[in-house]
Coordinates of C-alpha atoms in Angstrom, one line a residue:
Chain A
M917 CA 89.3 96.6 67.0
S918 CA 92.4 97.1 69.2
S919 CA 93.5 95.3 72.5
V920 CA 93.0 91.5 72.9
A921 CA 92.5 91.0 76.6
T922 CA 88.9 92.2 77.6
N923 CA 90.0 92.7 80.9
S924 CA 93.3 92.6 83.3
T925 CA 91.9 90.9 86.0
P926 CA 89.4 88.1 84.4
L927 CA 86.7 87.6 86.9
G928 CA 85.6 83.9 86.0
I929 CA 82.6 81.8 87.6
G930 CA 81.4 82.7 90.7
R931 CA 83.7 86.2 90.5
V932 CA 81.1 88.1 88.1
P933 CA 78.7 90.8 89.9
V934 CA 75.2 89.9 90.2
P935 CA 73.5 93.0 91.3
S936 CA 71.4 93.6 93.9
R937 CA 67.0 93.3 93.1
L938 CA 67.0 97.0 94.7
S939 CA 70.0 97.7 92.2
G940 CA 68.7 96.3 89.3
T941 CA 64.9 97.8 89.6
V942 CA 66.5 101.6 90.3
R943 CA 68.6 101.6 86.7
F944 CA 65.3 100.7 85.5
A945 CA 63.4 103.6 87.0
Q946 CA 66.0 105.9 86.3
R947 CA 66.0 105.0 82.5
E948 CA 62.3 105.2 82.4
F949 CA 62.3 108.6 84.4
R950 CA 65.1 110.3 81.6
D951 CA 63.3 108.6 78.8
A952 CA 60.4 110.4 79.7
I953 CA 61.1 113.1 80.7
A954 CA 63.2 113.8 76.8
S955 CA 60.1 112.8 75.5
K956 CA 57.4 114.0 73.1
W957 CA 54.6 112.4 75.4
F958 CA 55.7 114.2 78.4
L959 CA 56.0 117.6 77.0
L960 CA 52.9 117.6 74.8
Y961 CA 51.0 116.6 78.2
T962 CA 52.7 118.8 80.7
I963 CA 52.3 121.9 78.8
A964 CA 48.3 120.7 77.3
F965 CA 48.1 119.8 81.2
T966 CA 49.7 123.1 82.9
V967 CA 47.9 125.7 80.2
L968 CA 44.2 123.7 80.8
A969 CA 45.2 124.3 84.9
V970 CA 46.2 127.6 84.2
G971 CA 43.2 129.0 82.3
V972 CA 40.6 127.0 84.5
S973 CA 42.2 128.5 87.3
F974 CA 42.0 132.2 85.5
L975 CA 38.4 131.4 84.7
S976 CA 37.3 130.4 87.6
L977 CA 38.6 133.2 89.5
S978 CA 37.9 136.7 86.7
G979 CA 34.5 138.1 87.3
V980 CA 33.4 136.8 90.9
G981 CA 35.2 138.4 92.7
S982 CA 36.1 136.1 95.3
H983 CA 39.3 135.9 97.2
G984 CA 41.7 133.8 98.9
F985 CA 39.9 130.3 100.4
A986 CA 37.0 130.6 98.8
G987 CA 38.0 131.4 95.5
F988 CA 40.6 128.4 95.4
G989 CA 37.7 126.0 96.7
R990 CA 35.5 127.2 93.3
T991 CA 38.9 126.6 91.4
T992 CA 39.4 123.2 92.5
A993 CA 35.8 122.6 91.6
G994 CA 36.9 123.2 88.4
L995 CA 40.1 121.3 88.7
L996 CA 38.6 118.7 89.0
N997 CA 36.9 117.8 86.0
L998 CA 39.7 118.8 84.3
I999 CA 41.9 115.8 86.5
M1000 CA 39.4 113.4 86.0
L1001 CA 39.6 114.0 82.0
V1002 CA 42.8 114.6 81.7
V1003 CA 45.3 112.4 84.2
P1004 CA 43.6 109.0 83.2
L1005 CA 44.5 109.8 79.7
M1006 CA 48.1 110.7 80.5
A1007 CA 48.8 107.7 82.6
L1008 CA 47.0 105.5 81.0
T1009 CA 48.7 106.2 77.4
A1010 CA 52.1 106.2 79.0
G1011 CA 51.7 102.5 81.0
A1012 CA 50.5 101.3 77.5
G1013 CA 53.6 101.9 75.8
T1014 CA 55.7 100.6 78.2
I1015 CA 56.1 97.2 77.7
A1016 CA 54.5 96.8 74.2
G1017 CA 57.0 99.5 72.6
E1018 CA 60.0 97.7 74.5
R1019 CA 58.6 94.5 72.6
E1020 CA 57.8 96.2 69.7
R1021 CA 61.1 97.6 68.8
G1022 CA 63.0 93.5 69.8
T1023 CA 64.4 95.4 72.9
L1024 CA 63.0 93.6 75.3
L1025 CA 64.6 91.0 74.9
Y1026 CA 67.9 92.2 74.9
L1027 CA 66.9 93.6 78.9
L1028 CA 65.6 90.1 79.9
A1029 CA 68.6 88.7 78.9
Q1030 CA 70.6 91.2 81.5
P1031 CA 70.8 89.7 85.5
V1032 CA 67.9 91.0 86.2
S1033 CA 64.3 89.3 86.8
R1034 CA 61.0 90.7 84.9
T1035 CA 59.6 91.6 88.0
Q1036 CA 62.5 94.1 88.3
V1037 CA 61.9 95.5 84.9
L1038 CA 58.4 96.1 85.4
F1039 CA 58.6 98.1 88.7
G1040 CA 61.1 99.6 87.3
K1041 CA 60.0 100.5 84.9
Y1042 CA 56.7 101.7 86.5
I1043 CA 58.2 103.9 89.3
G1044 CA 60.1 105.7 86.3
L1045 CA 56.7 106.5 85.0
A1046 CA 55.1 107.5 88.2
A1047 CA 58.4 110.1 89.1
S1048 CA 58.1 111.3 85.6
L1049 CA 53.9 111.9 85.6
V1050 CA 54.0 113.0 89.3
C1051 CA 56.9 116.3 87.5
S1052 CA 54.4 116.4 84.8
L1053 CA 51.0 117.2 87.2
C1054 CA 53.6 119.2 89.7
I1055 CA 54.3 121.4 86.9
G1056 CA 50.9 122.0 85.9
F1057 CA 50.0 122.5 89.3
G1058 CA 52.8 124.9 90.6
V1059 CA 51.9 127.4 88.0
S1060 CA 48.2 127.3 88.8
A1061 CA 49.3 127.9 92.3
G1062 CA 51.1 131.3 91.2
V1063 CA 48.2 132.1 89.1
L1064 CA 46.0 131.6 92.0
A1065 CA 48.6 133.3 94.5
W1066 CA 48.9 135.8 91.8
R1067 CA 44.8 136.5 91.3
A1068 CA 43.0 135.7 94.6
G1069 CA 46.5 136.7 97.1
G1070 CA 46.4 133.1 98.5
V1071 CA 46.1 129.6 97.9
G1072 CA 44.8 126.7 101.1
V1073 CA 48.3 124.8 101.0
G1074 CA 46.4 122.1 102.6
A1075 CA 43.7 121.7 100.3
F1076 CA 46.1 122.3 97.2
A1077 CA 48.6 119.2 98.4
M1078 CA 46.1 117.2 98.9
L1079 CA 44.6 117.6 95.5
V1080 CA 47.9 117.4 94.5
A1081 CA 48.4 113.7 96.5
F1082 CA 45.3 112.6 95.4
T1083 CA 45.8 113.3 92.1
A1084 CA 49.1 111.7 91.7
L1085 CA 47.2 108.7 93.8
L1086 CA 44.7 108.8 90.4
A1087 CA 47.9 108.9 88.2
L1088 CA 49.4 106.2 90.2
A1089 CA 46.4 103.8 89.6
M1090 CA 45.9 104.9 85.7
L1091 CA 49.4 104.2 85.1
S1092 CA 49.0 101.0 86.5
V1093 CA 45.7 99.9 84.5
G1094 CA 47.7 101.2 81.9
V1095 CA 51.1 98.3 82.2
L1096 CA 48.8 95.7 82.6
I1097 CA 47.1 96.6 79.3
S1098 CA 50.7 97.0 78.0
V1099 CA 52.0 93.6 79.6
V1100 CA 48.7 91.4 78.0
S1101 CA 49.6 94.1 74.3
R1102 CA 51.9 92.3 71.6
R1103 CA 51.8 95.8 69.7
T1104 CA 52.0 99.7 70.9
T1105 CA 49.0 100.0 68.6
V1106 CA 47.2 97.8 70.0
A1107 CA 48.2 98.2 74.0
T1108 CA 47.3 102.3 72.7
G1109 CA 43.8 101.6 71.6
L1110 CA 43.3 98.8 74.3
A1111 CA 43.5 102.1 76.9
M1112 CA 41.8 104.7 74.9
F1113 CA 38.9 102.0 75.4
A1114 CA 39.7 101.9 79.5
W1115 CA 40.1 105.7 79.1
L1116 CA 36.3 106.0 77.4
A1117 CA 35.3 102.9 79.6
L1118 CA 35.9 105.2 83.4
V1119 CA 35.5 108.8 81.9
F1120 CA 32.2 108.1 79.8
V1121 CA 30.4 105.1 80.1
S1122 CA 30.8 104.2 83.5
D1123 CA 29.5 107.1 84.7
L1124 CA 26.5 106.8 82.5
G1125 CA 26.1 102.9 82.6
L1126 CA 25.7 103.8 86.7
M1127 CA 23.0 106.4 85.5
A1128 CA 21.0 103.7 83.6
S1129 CA 21.7 101.0 85.9
S1130 CA 20.3 102.5 88.9
I1131 CA 17.4 103.6 86.5
V1132 CA 16.6 99.8 85.2
F1133 CA 17.9 98.0 88.2
K1134 CA 16.2 99.9 91.3
L1135 CA 19.4 100.0 92.4
R1136 CA 19.6 101.2 96.2
V1137 CA 21.2 103.9 97.5
Q1138 CA 24.1 102.0 99.4
E1139 CA 24.3 99.7 95.7
I1140 CA 25.3 103.2 93.5
F1141 CA 27.4 104.5 96.6
A1142 CA 29.7 101.0 96.1
L1143 CA 29.4 101.0 92.2
A1144 CA 30.4 104.3 92.2
A1145 CA 33.5 103.6 94.7
I1146 CA 35.0 101.2 92.7
N1147 CA 35.1 103.4 89.7
P1148 CA 38.4 105.0 90.3
L1149 CA 37.3 108.5 88.8
Q1150 CA 34.5 108.8 91.4
S1151 CA 36.7 108.0 94.3
F1152 CA 38.9 110.3 93.4
K1153 CA 36.4 113.2 93.0
M1154 CA 34.0 112.2 96.2
A1155 CA 37.9 111.4 98.2
V1156 CA 38.5 115.5 97.2
I1157 CA 35.1 116.7 97.6
V1158 CA 35.2 115.1 101.9
N1159 CA 38.7 115.8 102.6
M1160 CA 38.3 119.3 101.5
N1161 CA 36.2 119.3 104.4
A1162 CA 32.9 119.6 101.9
S1163 CA 29.7 117.4 102.2
L1164 CA 29.1 115.0 99.8
D1165 CA 25.4 116.3 100.2
V1166 CA 26.4 117.5 96.6
L1167 CA 26.3 114.8 94.8
G1168 CA 22.8 114.3 95.9
P1169 CA 21.4 111.4 97.7
V1170 CA 23.9 108.7 97.2
G1171 CA 26.9 111.6 98.4
A1172 CA 24.2 112.1 101.7
Y1173 CA 23.8 108.6 102.5
A1174 CA 27.6 108.1 102.5
S1175 CA 28.6 110.9 104.6
H1176 CA 25.7 109.7 106.9
I1177 CA 26.7 106.2 107.1
L1178 CA 30.3 106.5 106.7
G1179 CA 31.1 109.4 108.4
A1180 CA 34.7 109.4 109.5
G1181 CA 35.2 106.6 107.8
L1182 CA 34.1 107.6 104.1
P1183 CA 37.9 109.4 103.4
W1184 CA 39.7 105.8 104.2
I1185 CA 37.2 103.8 101.9
L1186 CA 37.6 106.5 99.0
T1187 CA 41.4 106.1 99.6
A1188 CA 42.0 102.4 100.3
S1189 CA 39.6 102.5 96.7
L1190 CA 42.6 104.1 94.7
T1191 CA 45.6 102.3 96.8
A1192 CA 44.0 99.8 95.5
W1193 CA 43.5 100.6 92.2
A1194 CA 47.0 101.9 92.4
V1195 CA 48.0 98.1 93.3
L1196 CA 46.2 95.3 92.2
P1197 CA 46.7 96.2 88.1
L1198 CA 50.4 96.3 88.7
G1199 CA 50.4 92.9 90.6
L1200 CA 48.2 91.2 88.2
A1201 CA 50.6 92.7 85.4
A1202 CA 54.0 91.0 87.1
L1203 CA 52.1 87.9 88.0
L1204 CA 51.4 87.9 84.1
F1205 CA 54.6 89.2 82.9
A1206 CA 56.6 86.8 85.1
R1207 CA 54.7 84.0 83.6
R1208 CA 54.8 84.6 80.2
G1209 CA 56.1 82.0 77.5
S1210 CA 57.6 84.0 75.5
V1211 CA 59.2 87.6 76.0
Chain B
M1435 CA 79.8 75.8 81.4
I1436 CA 76.7 75.2 80.6
R1437 CA 74.3 71.8 81.0
A1438 CA 71.4 71.6 79.0
Q1439 CA 68.9 68.5 79.7
S1440 CA 66.0 67.6 77.2
V1441 CA 65.1 71.3 76.7
T1442 CA 61.6 71.4 75.1
K1443 CA 60.1 74.7 73.8
R1444 CA 56.6 74.8 71.8
F1445 CA 54.9 77.0 70.3
G1446 CA 51.4 76.4 70.4
R1447 CA 51.0 72.9 68.3
V1448 CA 55.1 73.6 66.5
E1449 CA 57.5 72.3 68.8
A1450 CA 60.3 74.8 67.9
V1451 CA 63.5 73.0 70.5
S1452 CA 62.5 69.3 70.9
G1453 CA 64.8 67.2 73.5
V1454 CA 67.9 68.8 73.2
S1455 CA 70.8 68.2 75.4
F1456 CA 74.5 68.9 75.4
D1457 CA 77.0 69.9 78.2
L1458 CA 79.7 73.1 77.2
E1459 CA 83.3 73.1 79.2
Q1460 CA 84.2 76.3 80.6
G1461 CA 86.7 77.7 77.7
R1462 CA 85.1 75.4 74.9
S1463 CA 83.6 77.2 71.9
I1464 CA 80.2 75.2 70.5
A1465 CA 78.1 76.6 67.3
L1466 CA 74.7 76.2 67.0
W1467 CA 74.4 75.2 62.7
G1468 CA 70.9 74.4 60.6
S1469 CA 68.4 76.4 58.6
N1470 CA 66.1 78.4 59.5
G1471 CA 63.4 77.8 61.8
A1472 CA 66.0 74.6 63.1
G1473 CA 65.5 75.3 66.5
K1474 CA 68.8 77.6 67.5
T1475 CA 67.8 80.9 68.5
T1476 CA 65.0 79.0 70.2
L1477 CA 67.1 77.4 71.6
I1478 CA 69.4 80.1 72.6
R1479 CA 66.5 82.1 74.4
C1480 CA 66.0 79.1 76.8
L1481 CA 69.8 79.5 77.5
L1482 CA 69.1 82.7 78.6
G1483 CA 66.1 82.0 79.9
V1484 CA 64.0 84.2 78.9
I1485 CA 61.7 82.1 77.3
R1486 CA 59.2 79.2 79.3
F1487 CA 60.2 75.4 78.9
K1488 CA 60.9 72.4 79.6
G1489 CA 63.6 70.4 80.7
R1490 CA 67.0 71.9 82.7
V1491 CA 69.4 74.5 81.8
E1492 CA 72.6 75.4 84.4
I1493 CA 74.9 78.1 83.6
G1494 CA 78.0 77.8 85.6
G1495 CA 76.0 75.1 88.0
A1496 CA 73.0 78.3 88.5
S1497 CA 70.2 76.6 87.3
V1498 CA 68.5 79.5 84.4
R1499 CA 65.0 78.7 86.0
R1500 CA 65.4 79.1 89.4
R1501 CA 68.2 81.2 89.8
G1502 CA 67.7 83.5 86.6
R1503 CA 69.6 86.2 87.6
H1504 CA 73.0 84.4 88.9
A1505 CA 72.7 82.0 85.8
R1506 CA 72.5 85.4 83.5
A1507 CA 75.2 87.3 85.3
M1508 CA 77.9 85.2 83.7
I1509 CA 76.4 85.5 80.5
G1510 CA 77.1 87.7 78.1
Y1511 CA 74.3 88.0 75.3
V1512 CA 75.1 89.4 71.4
P1513 CA 71.9 89.2 69.3
Q1514 CA 71.7 89.4 66.0
E1515 CA 70.5 92.9 65.7
L1516 CA 71.6 94.9 68.0
A1517 CA 68.2 96.1 70.2
F1518 CA 69.0 99.8 72.1
H1519 CA 66.9 102.6 71.9
D1520 CA 67.8 104.5 68.9
D1521 CA 67.9 107.3 70.3
A1522 CA 70.5 106.6 72.9
R1523 CA 73.8 108.1 72.9
L1524 CA 76.3 105.3 72.6
G1525 CA 78.4 106.5 76.0
A1526 CA 74.7 106.6 78.2
A1527 CA 73.7 103.0 76.5
M1528 CA 76.6 101.6 77.8
L1529 CA 76.8 103.1 81.3
F1530 CA 72.9 102.0 81.4
F1531 CA 74.3 98.5 80.7
A1532 CA 77.2 99.0 83.0
R1533 CA 75.0 100.5 86.3
L1534 CA 73.2 97.7 85.6
R1535 CA 75.7 94.6 85.9
G1536 CA 77.6 96.6 88.6
V1537 CA 80.8 97.5 87.1
S1538 CA 81.9 101.1 87.1
R1539 CA 81.8 103.5 84.3
T1540 CA 85.5 103.3 83.7
R1541 CA 85.4 99.4 82.9
A1542 CA 82.2 100.3 80.2
A1543 CA 85.2 102.5 78.7
E1544 CA 87.4 99.7 78.8
S1545 CA 84.8 97.8 77.2
L1546 CA 84.7 100.4 74.1
A1547 CA 87.9 100.5 73.9
V1548 CA 88.5 96.5 73.2
V1549 CA 86.0 96.3 70.6
G1550 CA 87.4 100.0 68.8
L1551 CA 84.7 102.4 69.5
S1552 CA 86.5 104.7 72.0
G1553 CA 85.5 108.1 70.9
H1554 CA 82.1 107.5 69.3
E1555 CA 80.1 108.0 73.0
R1556 CA 78.3 110.8 72.0
K1557 CA 76.9 109.0 68.7
R1558 CA 73.4 108.4 68.8
V1559 CA 72.2 104.3 67.6
R1560 CA 70.6 105.5 65.2
D1561 CA 73.6 106.7 63.3
L1562 CA 75.6 103.9 64.1
S1563 CA 76.4 101.6 61.3
G1564 CA 75.6 98.0 61.3
G1565 CA 79.5 96.8 62.0
M1566 CA 79.7 99.3 65.2
K1567 CA 76.3 98.3 66.4
Q1568 CA 77.5 94.6 67.0
R1569 CA 80.7 96.0 68.4
L1570 CA 79.0 98.1 70.7
A1571 CA 76.5 95.1 71.4
L1572 CA 79.7 93.1 71.9
A1573 CA 81.1 95.9 74.8
V1574 CA 77.7 95.3 76.2
A1575 CA 78.4 91.0 76.5
L1576 CA 81.9 91.8 77.3
L1577 CA 81.4 94.6 80.4
S1578 CA 81.3 92.4 83.4
D1579 CA 83.7 89.9 81.7
P1580 CA 81.4 86.9 81.7
P1581 CA 82.4 83.6 81.3
L1582 CA 80.2 82.5 78.5
I1583 CA 79.8 84.9 75.1
I1584 CA 76.7 83.5 73.1
L1585 CA 76.0 85.0 70.0
D1586 CA 73.3 84.5 67.9
E1587 CA 74.4 84.9 64.6
P1588 CA 76.6 88.0 65.2
T1589 CA 78.2 88.5 61.9
S1590 CA 74.4 88.0 59.3
N1591 CA 74.2 91.3 58.9
L1592 CA 77.8 93.1 58.2
D1593 CA 79.6 93.2 55.5
A1594 CA 82.8 91.3 54.9
A1595 CA 85.0 93.6 57.0
G1596 CA 82.7 94.3 59.7
R1597 CA 82.4 90.0 59.9
G1598 CA 85.8 89.9 59.7
E1599 CA 86.6 92.3 62.6
V1600 CA 84.0 90.6 64.9
V1601 CA 85.8 87.1 64.1
E1602 CA 89.3 88.3 65.0
T1603 CA 87.6 89.5 68.8
L1604 CA 85.9 86.5 69.2
Q1605 CA 89.2 84.5 68.8
R1606 CA 90.5 86.4 70.9
L1607 CA 88.1 85.9 73.5
R1608 CA 87.9 82.0 73.0
Q1609 CA 92.4 82.7 73.6
A1610 CA 91.5 84.5 76.8
G1611 CA 89.5 82.1 77.9
K1612 CA 86.1 82.6 77.5
T1613 CA 83.2 80.1 76.4
L1614 CA 81.6 80.1 73.3
L1615 CA 78.4 78.9 71.8
F1616 CA 77.4 81.0 68.8
A1617 CA 75.0 79.9 66.0
S1618 CA 75.7 80.8 62.7
H1619 CA 75.2 80.2 58.9
R1620 CA 79.1 80.2 57.8
P1621 CA 80.9 77.5 57.7
D1622 CA 83.8 79.4 57.5
E1623 CA 83.4 81.3 61.3
V1624 CA 82.0 78.2 62.2
I1625 CA 85.6 76.4 61.7
S1626 CA 87.8 79.6 62.7
L1627 CA 85.8 79.3 66.2
A1628 CA 84.0 76.6 67.1
D1629 CA 85.1 72.8 69.0
R1630 CA 81.8 71.2 68.5
V1631 CA 79.0 71.5 66.0
L1632 CA 75.8 70.9 67.1
V1633 CA 73.5 69.9 63.9
M1634 CA 69.9 71.7 64.3
E1635 CA 67.4 70.4 62.2
R1636 CA 63.4 70.9 63.1
G1637 CA 64.2 71.5 66.8
E1638 CA 66.5 68.8 66.8
V1639 CA 70.2 67.8 67.2
V1640 CA 70.3 65.7 64.6
R1641 CA 74.7 65.8 65.3
D1642 CA 76.7 66.4 67.4
T1643 CA 80.0 66.5 65.8
T1644 CA 83.2 68.3 64.7
P1645 CA 83.7 70.9 62.0
V1646 CA 86.3 68.4 60.6
D1647 CA 83.8 66.0 60.2
L1648 CA 80.9 68.3 59.0
W1649 CA 83.5 69.8 55.8
P1650 CA 85.7 66.3 55.2
T1651 CA 88.2 68.2 53.0
E1652 CA 91.7 69.3 53.1
K1653 CA 91.6 71.2 50.2
P1654 CA 89.9 75.4 50.5
V1655 CA 86.2 75.5 50.6
Q1656 CA 84.0 78.0 49.1
V1657 CA 80.4 78.4 49.6
V1658 CA 78.2 78.1 46.6
R1659 CA 74.8 79.6 47.1
L1660 CA 72.1 77.8 44.5
Y1661 CA 68.9 78.9 43.8
L1662 CA 66.2 76.7 42.9
T1663 CA 62.1 76.4 43.1
M1664 CA 60.7 77.0 46.6
A1665 CA 59.0 73.1 46.2
S1666 CA 62.3 71.5 44.9
E1667 CA 64.7 73.1 48.1
S1668 CA 64.1 70.6 50.8
A1669 CA 64.7 67.4 48.6
A1670 CA 67.6 69.2 46.8
A1671 CA 69.1 69.5 50.5
A1672 CA 68.7 65.7 50.7
V1673 CA 70.3 64.7 47.8
L1674 CA 73.4 66.6 48.5
R1675 CA 73.7 65.5 51.8
E1676 CA 72.9 62.1 50.3
A1677 CA 75.7 63.1 48.3
G1678 CA 78.2 64.2 51.0
H1679 CA 78.0 68.0 50.9
A1680 CA 77.3 70.3 54.0
V1681 CA 74.3 71.8 53.0
H1682 CA 72.1 74.5 54.7
L1683 CA 68.8 76.4 53.4
N1684 CA 68.6 79.5 55.2
G1685 CA 65.9 81.4 53.4
H1686 CA 67.9 82.7 50.5
G1687 CA 68.3 79.9 48.4
L1688 CA 71.2 76.9 49.3
C1689 CA 74.1 77.1 50.0
V1690 CA 76.3 74.4 49.8
A1691 CA 80.3 74.0 50.6
V1692 CA 82.2 73.0 47.8
P1693 CA 86.0 72.3 47.3
R1694 CA 87.3 75.3 45.1
D1695 CA 88.1 73.1 42.0
R1696 CA 84.7 71.2 42.6
K1697 CA 82.1 73.9 42.1
A1698 CA 79.9 72.2 39.5
E1699 CA 79.2 68.8 41.7
P1700 CA 76.4 69.7 43.0
I1701 CA 75.0 71.3 40.2
A1702 CA 75.5 67.5 38.3
A1703 CA 74.5 65.4 41.5
L1704 CA 71.0 67.9 41.7
A1705 CA 70.4 67.3 37.7
R1706 CA 70.9 63.3 37.8
Q1707 CA 68.3 63.7 40.1
E1708 CA 66.2 66.2 37.5
I1709 CA 66.1 69.1 40.3
E1710 CA 66.9 72.1 37.9
V1711 CA 68.9 74.9 39.2
R1712 CA 67.5 78.7 38.1
D1713 CA 71.0 80.4 39.3
I1714 CA 74.3 80.1 40.9
E1715 CA 76.5 82.2 43.3
V1716 CA 80.4 81.8 44.1
L1717 CA 80.1 83.5 48.1
D1718 CA 83.7 85.2 47.1
D1719 CA 83.7 86.7 50.8
V1720 CA 83.9 83.5 52.5
E1721 CA 87.2 82.6 52.5
I1722 CA 86.7 78.9 54.6
P1723 CA 90.6 78.3 56.1
E1724 CA 92.3 74.7 56.0
V1725 CA 90.5 72.5 58.2
K1726 CA 93.2 71.3 60.9
R1727 CA 93.5 67.4 61.4

């Protein structure tokens, strides 16, 4: 080791820099974003989503002879199911690994020993991961839009932007749930397992459960709609369909009821439901993380 | 610099730290001494404010509970093992912590130079040796030139040369007026670096003393490691302490500091109590300097 002095101008007590809350959060977000886009999962998910999105777009347009926005509408219907399957999986697993991974590697203690609060660490990591997920989705959608423009001769820009925006909101909501899982899990394997369970529950079990409940408990149509609206995936699906100026009648009596009773308020209710899924689990995660007695 | 009052930390039914109180003035240094499980690491985590605890800790007048960020800004922390992402490059890792602490890129380069790691910026953390990793942790700790350095057994994973380098750097920091608090298993480090020693057992501070009082000899001392059956270790430690030896259990036998010309003395003391010693190892690389009285 070389020189003796630690600094030519010692700072002393009271002169040590204390970074602002915003600055700390931004640093963690930047680092998380860089780490995420350099990781294998980012590459894998981006390639998988892009290939599937392009595949769905291509198949939706081939052989039907339709062009322009009509073709895009069919493609969106195909993409919806793909998004509902793949995006929650991407976001839940990415979120689940974030805090549990740091904890398992022993790096969390070291990060928390820096002049930052637990909330800064959590929000910074969330923002960084959210940005990387949105990037990944944008790549998939971008290539898909290219295919649409080439095959169908054009893309309804507004409708496409709306699809991307709602998909990003769904990703943020699922990431929020993933981060909550990560905060309460001591090991990455446990967090990933819980994330997979949540994915299965949201994608498959809730749909089947709703169908079964409606038969067994003879639920009224408004109750079925309420149960569907609190499911983030169903909210996403209905929000996209409604915002494409399509009627929810395609979803049967429940959709017809929602369109008829709620009218212009329906898109807002569905967007609020999705937003609540993005905000509430993250808020709960921040609360639990801040109150945690150990690292 | 540090004011700890009645610091208590429980993990379930186990009280890992029990009512620990002490003050440490600026520019002074204190060692936490005790066996594994004595509560040293938990106490350090309480001082850093990274775990919840009962009691009160102030760093430079800032409560770690209420003004944690301000308190931690005054602390440079060196863990037992470096906790960086293995894939990170040394330069990028330094830059991240420099930005986090609100210091410049230039300062990051200076810190690396202080610990002799200039020129290694492109290396990945996983490719660094144990000594280099520990020096990197020290470089991060020095980034914002904090007045207090807290170290949790900083040399436990290093070879003799690595230990020497770290101890030498810490001595320079002491001379530069830094306040040091460190946990250690090694009498030589404690004697070289500490003004005071807090001896911890089962979460409590059982003695607040000085290295001179803890190792009361003017003769050069060596550390002898005695291997006993697990069941007899506690009893053996009590016998040796009764006989006036500085003893600690570290999970790998019983370490006893003895004068160089009386290395068999602890074995004889144990034999008198019919405690069998299975093996003995003289730790040649532990050089304890002559204690200045």
